[in-house]
Amino acid sequence: MAKPSSSMIGFIDLLGTKESSRISEDKFYGAIRKFLFTLVSELRELDPDTYVFQYLSDSAFFELKTETASFEFLRTLRRRLFDQRIFFKCALIPGQLRPQNLDRDFLEEIVKENSGDYLAGSYDFDAIEKRLHGFFFSDETIKAYLLHELYKGVGFVASDELVRQFPTEFVKSIYYTSDTFKSANSFNDLKFSSHREVAGWSEDVETEFSVPVGWTESSAFIRNFISSAEIAAYKRGSYAKYYIPTLISMVRSSDFSTIQISDKSLEGTPTIYRRIINDARRRKAVGNLKGIFDVQCVLLDEILNSISKLLSETDISEEIQELEDMQERVCREFILLPRFKGNIQHSKPRVLSPRNRETFLETIVRG
């Protein structure tokens, strides 16, 4: 097995800057300055020896040491920018940036490499060096840029190689390759924090009137992100396709092990469940957001996976019956969602496994 890379390369690029510039030059300029301020603010938390950033107006190439602090830095940067409704996409791959200043020696080397020594004497390298500024990077940066270009969504996309080296830092999601939402590709997203972004319910919380640590912040974060998706969808319905992948990642990052049955509903559900499922019943906009069905399918998939895991770990008949009752109750909660039952025939295997789809269908038939 290959030794894990000690560093990763990223290319981060702000989205919507062209649209912002058409609406307002001040809005465009302000978004870039906020992006840079947020970046600089979060870099204070990192050891100076663990990163290199080359900032380019509304984008940046960077190298980070592959350690816990670096992954937490990226999560916090995402959360702070998304909270300001500043969206980006960023590709992550293992490798080294190796930035090279465009100094005289490097420029002379490039000229000789491409035209031979006989032409090098005709260049005024001193003058060029004074007025040509920038950096030359390793060939690995091209891989990061190409991965960034392939991804159609907001937030992070990581290479399979990086995920194999650090599997607990990432989750699987999908992004859409058409405006119809019918065709999609899998991708790796940076896992969301269970403390500040997709908080789960805590068994230490005795009533619904008190909330776990991080719950309020997490709920506000998800609500703000969904509002951004709704605003984009009002401009054009297919724009939701850039936000749905992140909502799916939030679901895949959440903990569903604390769910319990109550007389009237499920208790102990994480923030993302309450924002997507409960709000879909109350608010027309969430329920009508194009692609929200896929998010609901992932929620059902994750909950049924969690129950199946618990079933495989027990042979006590009372516990088995309780878990089977919970499984049926979960399916009935989803049956009540607008249009969910009618759309189930169109569910994608990447968001709802064939096994869990069968479980849902058997519950419908029994009902």
C-alpha angles and dihedrals in degrees: 000000000000117000111255113258114255091218142028133213123222137187114198123187130181116237127217095025092126091053090046091052091053091051097042137346088213092054091050093048092044094052091053093049091048089050091053093044092051091048093050092045093054094043087066087073094058129081105254090230093060102063147043122191128187107192119206110184101272097007142042143197114218146172123213132183109249099245136117094265091057094052090047089050090055092048092050092046090052093048095048094047094045090049087058089047089245105141130194143163122228131186120210126198134159114261147079129284096209095188115206121201115230092242127152096270093051094046091049090050091052092050093049091046093055106031108019133247094286093072098041092084092063093064123090095216094174092058093043092049091055093054105030112076130177145079139274116215138201119276088251090074089069089064091054092048093049092049088050091052093050095052117090106196144057127280128019134350118185130196119249089242093059091046092052089055096046106021097162092061096062143053133201120251139154135241126201125248096192138041090241091067089226099111122053142164129216120244140172118250129190107259116252120241115261089208105052108010112032103015118188128214116270124227087217090067108092102190140026089243093071122055136209123257110282093016097116094046092046093048092050091048093053093042091052092049093050090049089055090052091050092050090051091047091053088059091049127347095224092058087081087075090078093057103038093072090060092049089053089051090052089055093048088051094053131098116234098172094101096061114127135179120250128180094261107021147348118292131199094039118155124248096263091057092052093046095048105032103031094040091048088063094047105034124052093204095061093045092050096045105124110248095020089118089068090052090051090050091053090050091053090045094052094047093048090047089053092050092046090053091053091047091054090053099055138059096179108119095215092053092045091053091048092051092047089051089051091049091054092046091052091052091049090052088058093045087063093058114106111266094347097117092046093050097046092097087064096052117131119234088227091063102031118027118228089244094054092043088055090050090053093048092049089054091052091052092049090049 
